[in-house]
CSV table of C-alpha atoms in Angstrom, one decimal:
chain,number,residue,atom,x,y,z
A,871,MET,CA,30.0,-51.0,28.8
A,872,ASN,CA,26.7,-51.4,27.2
A,873,THR,CA,26.5,-48.5,24.6
A,874,THR,CA,22.9,-48.7,23.8
A,875,GLY,CA,21.5,-45.4,23.4
A,876,ILE,CA,25.1,-43.7,22.9
A,877,PHE,CA,25.8,-42.0,19.6
A,878,GLN,CA,28.7,-39.8,18.3
A,879,LEU,CA,27.9,-36.4,16.5
A,880,LYS,CA,29.7,-35.1,13.6
A,881,ASP,CA,31.7,-32.7,15.3
A,882,GLY,CA,33.3,-35.7,17.3
A,883,THR,CA,31.2,-35.2,20.7
A,884,TRP,CA,28.8,-37.8,22.0
A,885,GLY,CA,25.0,-37.8,23.2
A,886,TYR,CA,22.6,-40.1,24.4
A,887,ARG,CA,18.9,-41.2,23.9
A,888,PHE,CA,16.4,-43.4,25.9
A,889,LYS,CA,12.5,-44.1,26.1
A,890,ILE,CA,11.2,-45.6,29.1
A,891,CYS,CA,7.7,-46.0,30.9
A,892,VAL,CA,7.7,-44.6,34.5
A,893,ASN,CA,4.0,-44.7,36.1
A,894,GLY,CA,2.4,-45.2,33.2
A,895,LYS,CA,4.0,-42.4,31.6
A,896,ILE,CA,6.4,-42.8,28.5
A,897,ILE,CA,9.8,-40.4,29.1
A,898,ASP,CA,11.8,-40.0,25.7
A,899,ARG,CA,14.9,-37.8,26.1
A,900,ARG,CA,17.8,-37.4,24.0
A,901,ARG,CA,20.5,-35.3,25.0
A,902,THR,CA,23.8,-33.8,23.7
A,903,ARG,CA,25.2,-31.5,26.2
A,904,ASP,CA,24.9,-32.1,30.0
A,905,GLU,CA,22.5,-29.6,32.6
A,906,ASN,CA,25.3,-27.0,32.1
A,907,GLY,CA,25.5,-26.9,28.2
A,908,ASN,CA,28.7,-28.6,28.0
A,909,SER,CA,29.3,-31.4,25.5
A,910,PHE,CA,30.1,-35.0,26.3
A,911,LYS,CA,33.7,-35.2,25.1
A,912,ASN,CA,33.8,-39.1,24.9
A,913,LYS,CA,31.6,-42.1,25.2
A,914,SER,CA,32.1,-42.5,28.9
A,915,GLU,CA,30.8,-39.3,29.6
A,916,ALA,CA,27.4,-39.5,27.7
A,917,PHE,CA,27.2,-43.2,29.3
A,918,ARG,CA,27.4,-41.9,32.8
A,919,ALA,CA,25.2,-38.9,32.1
A,920,ARG,CA,22.3,-41.5,30.2
A,921,LYS,CA,22.6,-43.6,33.5
A,922,ALA,CA,21.9,-40.9,35.6
A,923,ALA,CA,19.5,-39.5,33.6
A,924,ILE,CA,17.5,-42.8,33.8
A,925,TYR,CA,18.0,-43.2,37.2
A,926,GLN,CA,16.7,-39.7,38.3
A,927,ALA,CA,13.7,-40.3,36.1
A,928,GLU,CA,12.7,-43.6,37.3
A,929,ASN,CA,13.2,-42.2,41.0
A,930,THR,CA,11.7,-38.8,40.9
A,931,PRO,CA,8.2,-38.9,42.6
A,932,PRO,CA,5.3,-37.1,40.3
A,933,ILE,CA,4.7,-33.7,41.3
A,934,CYS,CA,1.1,-32.8,42.2
A,935,GLU,CA,-0.1,-29.9,40.0
A,936,GLU,CA,-2.3,-28.7,42.9
A,937,GLN,CA,0.5,-28.8,45.5
A,938,VAL,CA,1.5,-25.4,46.8
A,939,VAL,CA,4.5,-24.6,48.6
A,940,ALA,CA,4.5,-21.4,50.5
A,941,ASP,CA,6.8,-18.4,48.7
A,942,ALA,CA,7.7,-21.0,45.9
A,943,PRO,CA,7.2,-20.0,42.2
A,944,VAL,CA,3.7,-20.8,40.9
A,945,ARG,CA,4.1,-23.5,38.1
A,946,LYS,CA,3.2,-22.6,34.6
A,947,ARG,CA,3.8,-24.4,31.4
A,948,ILE,CA,5.8,-22.8,28.6
A,949,ARG,CA,2.3,-22.4,26.6
A,950,GLU,CA,0.8,-20.6,29.2
A,951,VAL,CA,3.9,-18.2,29.7
A,952,TYR,CA,3.7,-17.4,26.0
A,953,GLU,CA,-0.2,-16.9,26.0
A,954,GLU,CA,0.5,-14.6,28.9
A,955,TYR,CA,3.3,-12.7,27.1
A,956,CYS,CA,1.1,-12.3,23.9
A,957,ALA,CA,-2.0,-11.1,25.9
A,958,HIS,CA,0.0,-8.5,28.6
A,959,GLY,CA,3.5,-8.2,27.3
A,960,ARG,CA,3.7,-7.3,23.6
A,961,LYS,CA,1.3,-4.2,23.0
A,962,ASP,CA,4.3,-2.2,22.3
A,963,ARG,CA,5.7,-4.8,19.6
A,964,ALA,CA,5.9,-3.9,16.0
A,965,TYR,CA,3.5,-5.7,13.7
A,966,ALA,CA,6.5,-7.6,12.1
A,967,THR,CA,7.7,-8.6,15.4
A,968,ILE,CA,4.7,-9.9,16.8
A,969,LYS,CA,4.4,-12.2,13.5
A,970,LYS,CA,7.5,-13.5,13.4
A,971,GLN,CA,6.9,-14.4,17.1
A,972,ASP,CA,3.7,-16.2,16.5
A,973,SER,CA,5.6,-18.0,13.5
A,974,LEU,CA,8.2,-19.2,15.5
A,975,TRP,CA,6.1,-20.2,18.3
A,976,THR,CA,3.2,-22.0,15.9
A,977,ASN,CA,5.7,-23.9,13.9
A,978,HIS,CA,8.5,-25.1,16.0
A,979,ILE,CA,8.5,-24.0,20.0
A,980,CYS,CA,4.7,-24.9,20.8
A,981,GLU,CA,5.1,-28.8,19.9
A,982,ALA,CA,8.6,-29.3,21.2
A,983,PHE,CA,8.1,-27.2,24.8
A,984,GLY,CA,4.7,-26.0,24.8
A,985,ASN,CA,3.5,-28.4,27.5
A,986,GLN,CA,6.3,-28.3,29.5
A,987,TYR,CA,6.8,-26.6,32.8
A,988,VAL,CA,8.7,-23.6,32.5
A,989,ASP,CA,11.0,-24.4,35.4
A,990,ALA,CA,11.8,-27.9,34.4
A,991,ILE,CA,13.4,-27.0,31.0
A,992,SER,CA,17.2,-27.5,31.1
A,993,VAL,CA,19.7,-25.8,29.2
A,994,ALA,CA,21.0,-28.7,27.6
A,995,GLN,CA,17.2,-29.2,26.1
A,996,ILE,CA,17.2,-25.9,24.5
A,997,THR,CA,20.8,-26.3,23.3
A,998,ASP,CA,20.0,-29.6,21.8
A,999,PHE,CA,16.9,-27.9,20.0
A,1000,LEU,CA,19.1,-25.1,18.6
A,1001,THR,CA,21.6,-27.7,17.5
A,1002,SER,CA,19.1,-29.8,15.6
A,1003,LEU,CA,17.9,-26.4,13.8
A,1004,TYR,CA,21.0,-25.5,12.9
A,1005,TYR,CA,22.8,-28.6,12.0
A,1006,GLU,CA,20.3,-31.3,11.0
A,1007,GLU,CA,17.5,-29.1,9.7
A,1008,GLY,CA,19.6,-26.6,8.1
A,1009,PHE,CA,18.4,-23.3,8.8
A,1010,SER,CA,20.4,-20.4,8.7
A,1011,TYR,CA,22.5,-18.9,11.8
A,1012,CYS,CA,20.4,-15.7,11.9
A,1013,TYR,CA,17.0,-17.8,11.7
A,1014,VAL,CA,18.0,-20.0,14.7
A,1015,GLU,CA,19.2,-16.8,16.6
A,1016,SER,CA,15.6,-15.9,16.5
A,1017,PHE,CA,14.6,-18.8,18.8
A,1018,LEU,CA,17.5,-18.4,21.2
A,1019,LYS,CA,15.8,-14.6,21.5
A,1020,MET,CA,12.3,-16.2,22.3
A,1021,PHE,CA,13.3,-18.8,24.9
A,1022,TYR,CA,15.0,-15.5,26.8
A,1023,LEU,CA,11.8,-13.6,26.2
A,1024,ILE,CA,9.8,-16.4,27.7
A,1025,PHE,CA,12.2,-17.0,30.6
A,1026,GLY,CA,12.2,-13.3,31.1
A,1027,GLN,CA,8.3,-13.3,31.2
A,1028,ALA,CA,8.1,-15.9,33.4
A,1029,TYR,CA,10.6,-14.7,36.0
A,1030,SER,CA,9.1,-11.4,36.1
A,1031,ARG,CA,5.7,-13.2,37.2
A,1032,ASN,CA,7.4,-15.4,39.4
A,1033,TYR,CA,7.1,-18.5,37.8
A,1034,LEU,CA,11.1,-19.0,38.0
A,1035,SER,CA,13.1,-19.1,40.8
A,1036,VAL,CA,16.2,-16.6,40.8
A,1037,ASP,CA,18.7,-19.5,40.7
A,1038,VAL,CA,17.0,-21.3,37.8
A,1039,TYR,CA,16.5,-17.8,35.8
A,1040,ASN,CA,20.3,-17.2,36.5
A,1041,LYS,CA,21.3,-20.5,35.3
A,1042,LEU,CA,19.1,-20.4,32.1
A,1043,CYS,CA,19.8,-16.7,31.1
A,1044,VAL,CA,22.3,-15.0,33.3
A,1045,ASN,CA,25.6,-16.9,34.1
A,1046,LYS,CA,27.8,-17.0,31.6
A,1047,ASP,CA,28.8,-20.3,32.1
A,1048,THR,CA,25.7,-22.2,32.2
A,1049,ARG,CA,23.3,-20.0,30.0
A,1050,ILE,CA,21.7,-21.3,26.9
A,1051,ARG,CA,23.4,-20.0,23.9
A,1052,MET,CA,23.8,-20.5,20.2
A,1053,PRO,CA,25.7,-23.5,18.7
A,1054,LYS,CA,29.1,-23.0,17.0
A,1055,MET,CA,28.8,-21.4,13.8
A,1056,LYS,CA,29.5,-23.4,10.6
A,1057,ILE,CA,32.7,-22.6,9.0
A,1058,ASP,CA,30.8,-22.1,5.4
A,1059,GLU,CA,28.2,-19.8,7.5
A,1060,ASP,CA,27.5,-16.8,5.0
A,1061,THR,CA,27.3,-13.8,7.1
A,1062,ASP,CA,29.1,-11.6,4.7
A,1063,ILE,CA,28.2,-8.1,3.6
A,1064,VAL,CA,27.2,-8.3,0.0
A,1065,ALA,CA,28.3,-5.1,-2.1
A,1066,PHE,CA,27.7,-4.9,-5.7
A,1067,THR,CA,30.9,-4.6,-8.0
A,1068,GLU,CA,31.8,-1.4,-10.0
A,1069,GLU,CA,30.9,-3.3,-13.1
A,1070,GLU,CA,27.4,-4.6,-11.5
A,1071,CYS,CA,26.6,-1.0,-10.5
A,1072,ALA,CA,27.2,0.4,-13.7
A,1073,ALA,CA,24.9,-2.4,-15.6
A,1074,MET,CA,22.5,-1.2,-12.9
A,1075,GLU,CA,22.7,2.1,-13.7
A,1076,GLN,CA,22.0,1.5,-17.4
A,1077,TYR,CA,19.1,-0.9,-16.6
A,1078,PHE,CA,17.0,1.3,-14.3
A,1079,HIS,CA,17.6,4.7,-15.8
A,1080,GLY,CA,14.1,5.6,-16.9
A,1081,THR,CA,12.3,2.7,-15.5
A,1082,ASN,CA,9.5,3.2,-12.7
A,1083,ALA,CA,12.0,1.7,-10.2
A,1084,GLU,CA,14.9,4.3,-10.7
A,1085,THR,CA,13.7,6.3,-7.8
A,1086,ALA,CA,13.7,3.5,-5.5
A,1087,TYR,CA,17.2,2.3,-6.8
A,1088,LEU,CA,18.9,5.5,-6.5
A,1089,LEU,CA,17.5,5.9,-2.9
A,1090,GLY,CA,18.9,2.5,-2.1
A,1091,ARG,CA,22.1,2.8,-3.7
A,1092,TYR,CA,23.2,6.4,-2.8
A,1093,CYS,CA,21.1,6.8,0.4
A,1094,GLY,CA,21.0,3.2,1.9
A,1095,LEU,CA,17.5,3.2,2.5
A,1096,ARG,CA,16.0,-0.2,3.6
A,1097,ILE,CA,13.1,-1.3,1.0
A,1098,ASN,CA,10.2,-0.4,3.4
A,1099,GLU,CA,11.8,3.0,4.2
A,1100,CYS,CA,12.2,3.5,0.4
A,1101,TYR,CA,8.6,3.1,-0.4
A,1102,GLY,CA,7.1,4.6,2.7
A,1103,LEU,CA,8.9,8.0,1.9
A,1104,LYS,CA,6.8,11.0,1.6
A,1105,TRP,CA,7.5,14.1,-0.1
A,1106,SER,CA,6.9,16.1,2.7
A,1107,GLN,CA,9.8,14.4,4.2
A,1108,VAL,CA,12.1,15.8,1.7
A,1109,ASP,CA,14.2,19.1,2.0
A,1110,LEU,CA,15.5,20.1,-1.4
A,1111,GLU,CA,16.7,23.3,-0.1
A,1112,LYS,CA,19.1,21.5,2.6
A,1113,GLY,CA,19.5,18.5,0.8
A,1114,THR,CA,18.2,15.9,3.2
A,1115,ILE,CA,15.2,13.6,3.4
A,1116,ARG,CA,14.1,12.6,7.0
A,1117,ILE,CA,13.2,8.5,7.6
A,1118,GLU,CA,10.1,8.7,9.9
A,1119,GLN,CA,8.1,5.7,8.6
A,1120,GLN,CA,7.9,2.5,6.6
A,1121,MET,CA,5.7,0.8,4.6
A,1122,GLN,CA,4.1,-2.6,5.3
A,1123,TYR,CA,1.3,-5.0,4.2
A,1124,GLN,CA,-0.7,-5.9,7.4
A,1125,ASP,CA,-3.4,-8.3,7.0
A,1126,GLY,CA,-3.7,-7.7,3.3
A,1127,LEU,CA,-3.6,-4.5,3.3
A,1128,ILE,CA,-0.7,-1.3,2.5
A,1129,LYS,CA,-0.1,0.9,5.4
A,1130,LEU,CA,2.4,3.3,6.5
A,1131,VAL,CA,3.6,2.2,10.0
A,1132,PRO,CA,6.5,3.6,12.5
A,1133,LEU,CA,9.7,2.6,12.1
A,1134,LYS,CA,11.0,-0.6,14.0
A,1135,THR,CA,13.6,0.9,15.9
A,1136,ARG,CA,14.3,4.5,17.6
A,1137,ASN,CA,17.4,4.8,15.9
A,1138,ALA,CA,15.8,4.1,12.2
A,1139,ARG,CA,14.3,7.4,12.8
A,1140,ARG,CA,17.1,9.9,11.1
A,1141,THR,CA,18.1,12.4,8.5
A,1142,ILE,CA,20.0,11.5,5.8
A,1143,TYR,CA,22.3,13.6,3.7
A,1144,LEU,CA,21.8,13.5,-0.3
A,1145,CYS,CA,24.8,13.6,-2.9
A,1146,ARG,CA,24.3,15.7,-5.8
A,1147,ARG,CA,23.1,13.1,-8.0
A,1148,VAL,CA,20.1,12.3,-5.9
A,1149,LYS,CA,19.5,15.8,-4.9
A,1150,ALA,CA,19.3,16.7,-8.8
A,1151,TYR,CA,17.1,14.0,-9.8
A,1152,LEU,CA,14.9,14.4,-7.0
A,1153,GLU,CA,14.2,18.5,-7.9
A,1154,GLU,CA,13.6,17.6,-11.4
A,1155,LEU,CA,11.1,14.9,-10.3
A,1156,ALA,CA,9.6,17.5,-8.1
A,1157,ALA,CA,9.6,20.3,-10.6
A,1158,HIS,CA,7.3,17.6,-12.9
A,1159,ARG,CA,5.2,17.2,-10.3
A,1160,LYS,CA,4.6,20.6,-9.8
A,1161,THR,CA,3.7,21.4,-13.5
A,1162,ALA,CA,2.0,18.2,-14.0
A,1163,SER,CA,-0.9,18.8,-17.1
A,1164,ASP,CA,-4.8,18.8,-16.4
A,1165,THR,CA,-4.5,15.4,-18.0
A,1166,LEU,CA,-1.9,14.1,-15.9
A,1167,LEU,CA,-3.8,15.5,-12.7
A,1168,GLN,CA,-7.0,13.5,-13.8
A,1169,GLN,CA,-5.0,10.4,-14.2
A,1170,GLN,CA,-3.6,10.9,-10.6
A,1171,GLU,CA,-7.2,11.8,-9.4
A,1172,GLN,CA,-8.4,8.5,-10.9
A,1173,ASN,CA,-5.5,6.2,-10.2
A,1174,GLN,CA,-4.6,7.3,-6.8
A,1175,THR,CA,-4.9,4.7,-3.7
A,1176,PHE,CA,-5.8,5.9,-0.5
A,1177,ILE,CA,-3.7,3.9,2.3
A,1178,GLN,CA,-3.4,4.5,6.0
A,1179,ASP,CA,-1.0,6.9,7.3
A,1180,THR,CA,0.8,6.3,10.8
A,1181,ASP,CA,-1.7,8.5,12.4
A,1182,GLY,CA,-4.5,6.5,11.2
A,1183,ARG,CA,-5.8,9.2,8.7
A,1184,LYS,CA,-5.9,8.6,4.7
A,1185,LEU,CA,-2.8,9.3,2.4
A,1186,SER,CA,-3.0,9.6,-1.2
A,1187,SER,CA,-0.6,7.5,-3.1
A,1188,VAL,CA,0.3,11.0,-4.7
A,1189,GLU,CA,2.0,11.8,-1.6
A,1190,LEU,CA,4.7,9.2,-2.0
A,1191,VAL,CA,8.0,9.7,-3.4
A,1192,ASN,CA,7.8,6.3,-5.1
A,1193,CYS,CA,4.4,7.0,-6.7
A,1194,LEU,CA,4.1,6.5,-10.6
A,1195,PRO,CA,3.3,10.0,-12.3
A,1196,ASN,CA,0.0,8.7,-13.1
A,1197,GLY,CA,-1.1,8.2,-9.5
A,1198,LYS,CA,-0.4,4.2,-9.1
A,1199,ILE,CA,1.1,3.3,-6.3
A,1200,GLN,CA,4.2,1.4,-5.9
A,1201,THR,CA,4.9,-0.8,-2.9
A,1202,VAL,CA,7.6,-3.3,-1.6
A,1203,ASN,CA,6.9,-5.8,-4.3
A,1204,SER,CA,7.3,-3.6,-7.3
A,1205,MET,CA,11.3,-4.7,-7.3
A,1206,LYS,CA,10.4,-8.2,-7.6
A,1207,TYR,CA,10.3,-8.0,-11.7
A,1208,HIS,CA,13.7,-6.1,-12.0
A,1209,SER,CA,15.2,-9.0,-9.7
A,1210,ARG,CA,14.3,-11.3,-12.2
A,1211,ILE,CA,15.2,-9.4,-15.3
A,1212,LEU,CA,18.9,-8.5,-13.7
A,1213,LYS,CA,19.0,-12.3,-12.6
A,1214,SER,CA,18.3,-13.8,-16.1
A,1215,GLU,CA,19.6,-10.9,-18.4
A,1216,TYR,CA,22.7,-9.4,-16.4
A,1217,HIS,CA,23.8,-12.2,-14.2
A,1218,ILE,CA,23.3,-10.2,-11.4
A,1219,ASN,CA,21.9,-11.5,-8.0
A,1220,PHE,CA,20.0,-8.6,-7.0
A,1221,LYS,CA,18.3,-8.0,-4.0
A,1222,TYR,CA,17.4,-4.7,-2.8
A,1223,HIS,CA,18.9,-4.9,0.5
A,1224,TYR,CA,22.2,-5.3,-1.4
A,1225,LEU,CA,22.2,-1.5,-2.4
A,1226,ARG,CA,22.2,-0.9,1.1
A,1227,HIS,CA,25.1,-3.0,1.9
A,1228,THR,CA,27.1,-1.2,-1.3
A,1229,TYR,CA,26.1,2.0,0.3
A,1230,GLY,CA,27.6,1.5,3.6
A,1231,THR,CA,30.7,-0.4,2.2
A,1232,ARG,CA,31.6,2.4,-0.1
A,1233,LEU,CA,31.2,5.0,2.5
A,1234,ALA,CA,33.3,2.8,4.9
A,1235,GLU,CA,36.1,2.4,2.1
A,1236,MET,CA,36.0,6.2,2.0
A,1237,ASN,CA,37.0,6.1,5.6
A,1238,THR,CA,33.7,8.2,6.7
A,1239,PRO,CA,33.8,8.2,10.5
A,1240,ALA,CA,32.3,5.0,12.1
A,1241,HIS,CA,29.8,7.1,14.2
A,1242,LEU,CA,28.7,9.2,10.9
A,1243,LEU,CA,28.1,6.1,9.1
A,1244,CYS,CA,26.3,4.8,12.1
A,1245,ASN,CA,23.8,7.5,12.0
A,1246,GLN,CA,23.1,7.3,8.1
A,1247,MET,CA,22.6,3.7,8.2
A,1248,GLY,CA,20.1,4.1,11.4
A,1249,HIS,CA,21.9,1.6,13.0
A,1250,GLY,CA,21.3,1.1,17.1
A,1251,ASN,CA,24.6,-0.4,17.7
A,1252,ILE,CA,28.0,0.9,16.2
A,1253,GLN,CA,29.2,-2.7,15.9
A,1254,VAL,CA,26.7,-3.4,13.4
A,1255,THR,CA,28.3,-0.5,11.6
A,1256,GLN,CA,31.9,-1.9,11.9
A,1257,ARG,CA,31.2,-4.8,9.8
A,1258,TYR,CA,31.2,-2.5,6.7
A,1259,TYR,CA,34.7,-1.5,7.4
A,1260,ILE,CA,35.7,-5.3,8.0
A,1261,SER,CA,34.0,-6.4,5.0
A,1262,ILE,CA,36.0,-7.2,1.9
A,1263,SER,CA,35.2,-6.0,-1.7
A,1264,LYS,CA,36.7,-5.9,-5.0
A,1265,ASP,CA,37.8,-2.5,-4.5
A,1266,GLY,CA,39.1,-2.9,-0.7
A,1267,ILE,CA,41.2,-5.9,-2.4
A,1268,ASP,CA,42.2,-3.6,-5.3
A,1269,ALA,CA,43.6,-0.9,-2.6
A,1270,LEU,CA,45.1,-3.8,-0.4
A,1271,LYS,CA,47.3,-5.0,-3.8
A,1272,SER,CA,48.4,-1.2,-4.4
A,1273,ASN,CA,49.3,-0.9,-0.7
A,1274,LEU,CA,51.4,-3.9,-0.8
A,1275,GLU,CA,53.3,-2.6,-3.8
A,1276,ARG,CA,54.2,0.4,-2.0
A,1277,LEU,CA,55.8,-1.4,0.9
């Protein structure tokens, strides 16, 4: 058996490659899975698949692009499908979602698949592409998962406009035995919920007290806000009598401008209940705001920044909860300085989102009903919330040890 073009992967499975010229056209292929997405378990399977692929490439007549078959799907290239989707299919998508899709397309998908016909793409091609991104180029599992979602989006767009037959679409996206899917997750993939320890929380309480970032810290630590939600919170959404805050928008940079924009999902719109600590803090902050001196009011008038609200009207930075007393705006970038200080001086790997993780983990450890925590976190799927109940924290381990002693 001639083993030219046959190779073995790190996980023990096999693959093949070949490069031939057919009718003046170079065909360069590399596969590690068959057309159904199954791995080649041994060298013989890879050899037979390579031989069959070469035979098919050499004996498949070229398709005339102008040939039209009655009742058959219109042939479109991946690039054309994506351009059509951008023009007509994503008007309801959030700004950040559009930017992410364009980044994935421009930096990776366009070069690899742009000029291929959408009805000629195989499951194996996409699986190899995702496997290469994950295992060879070293991208995170969550990032590679974004590409999988993009392919489902493109094939869905193609199917809805009759560029894919129902059989091909089902094979790519529906049939659980053949559809495209993620590579097997690495054993050491970091997907854990990161919660700060009690010692780290105590150090951060001391560090943030009295700083310009104290308000943002408390909203993350005791309310579980995302950073965009935190800096987009308006005083009009704070109800100190009921002890609640309403999350209705978020702050984002769009085309270099600071704006308040709608939340990404419907479930993110929620009412959060305040603990006494945060309620008392916001009451004191509101009192200082109402009794501001003439000098401070003049500073606010001079320093205030007007940004675009969700309804298109101008909003003064003074109306934001995280505005500085002198009227200067704070943004989602305001935590970067504090992250560096906490890293260098306190040896705490601080990310604002970890405050949200800590909030969710602590409430889960205290047996908060999952549906209530799901509501407070703004999750659309309770399975996402349940990750906090199975995450392992230092306090959780201490409670486990205590229970073991009681056995």
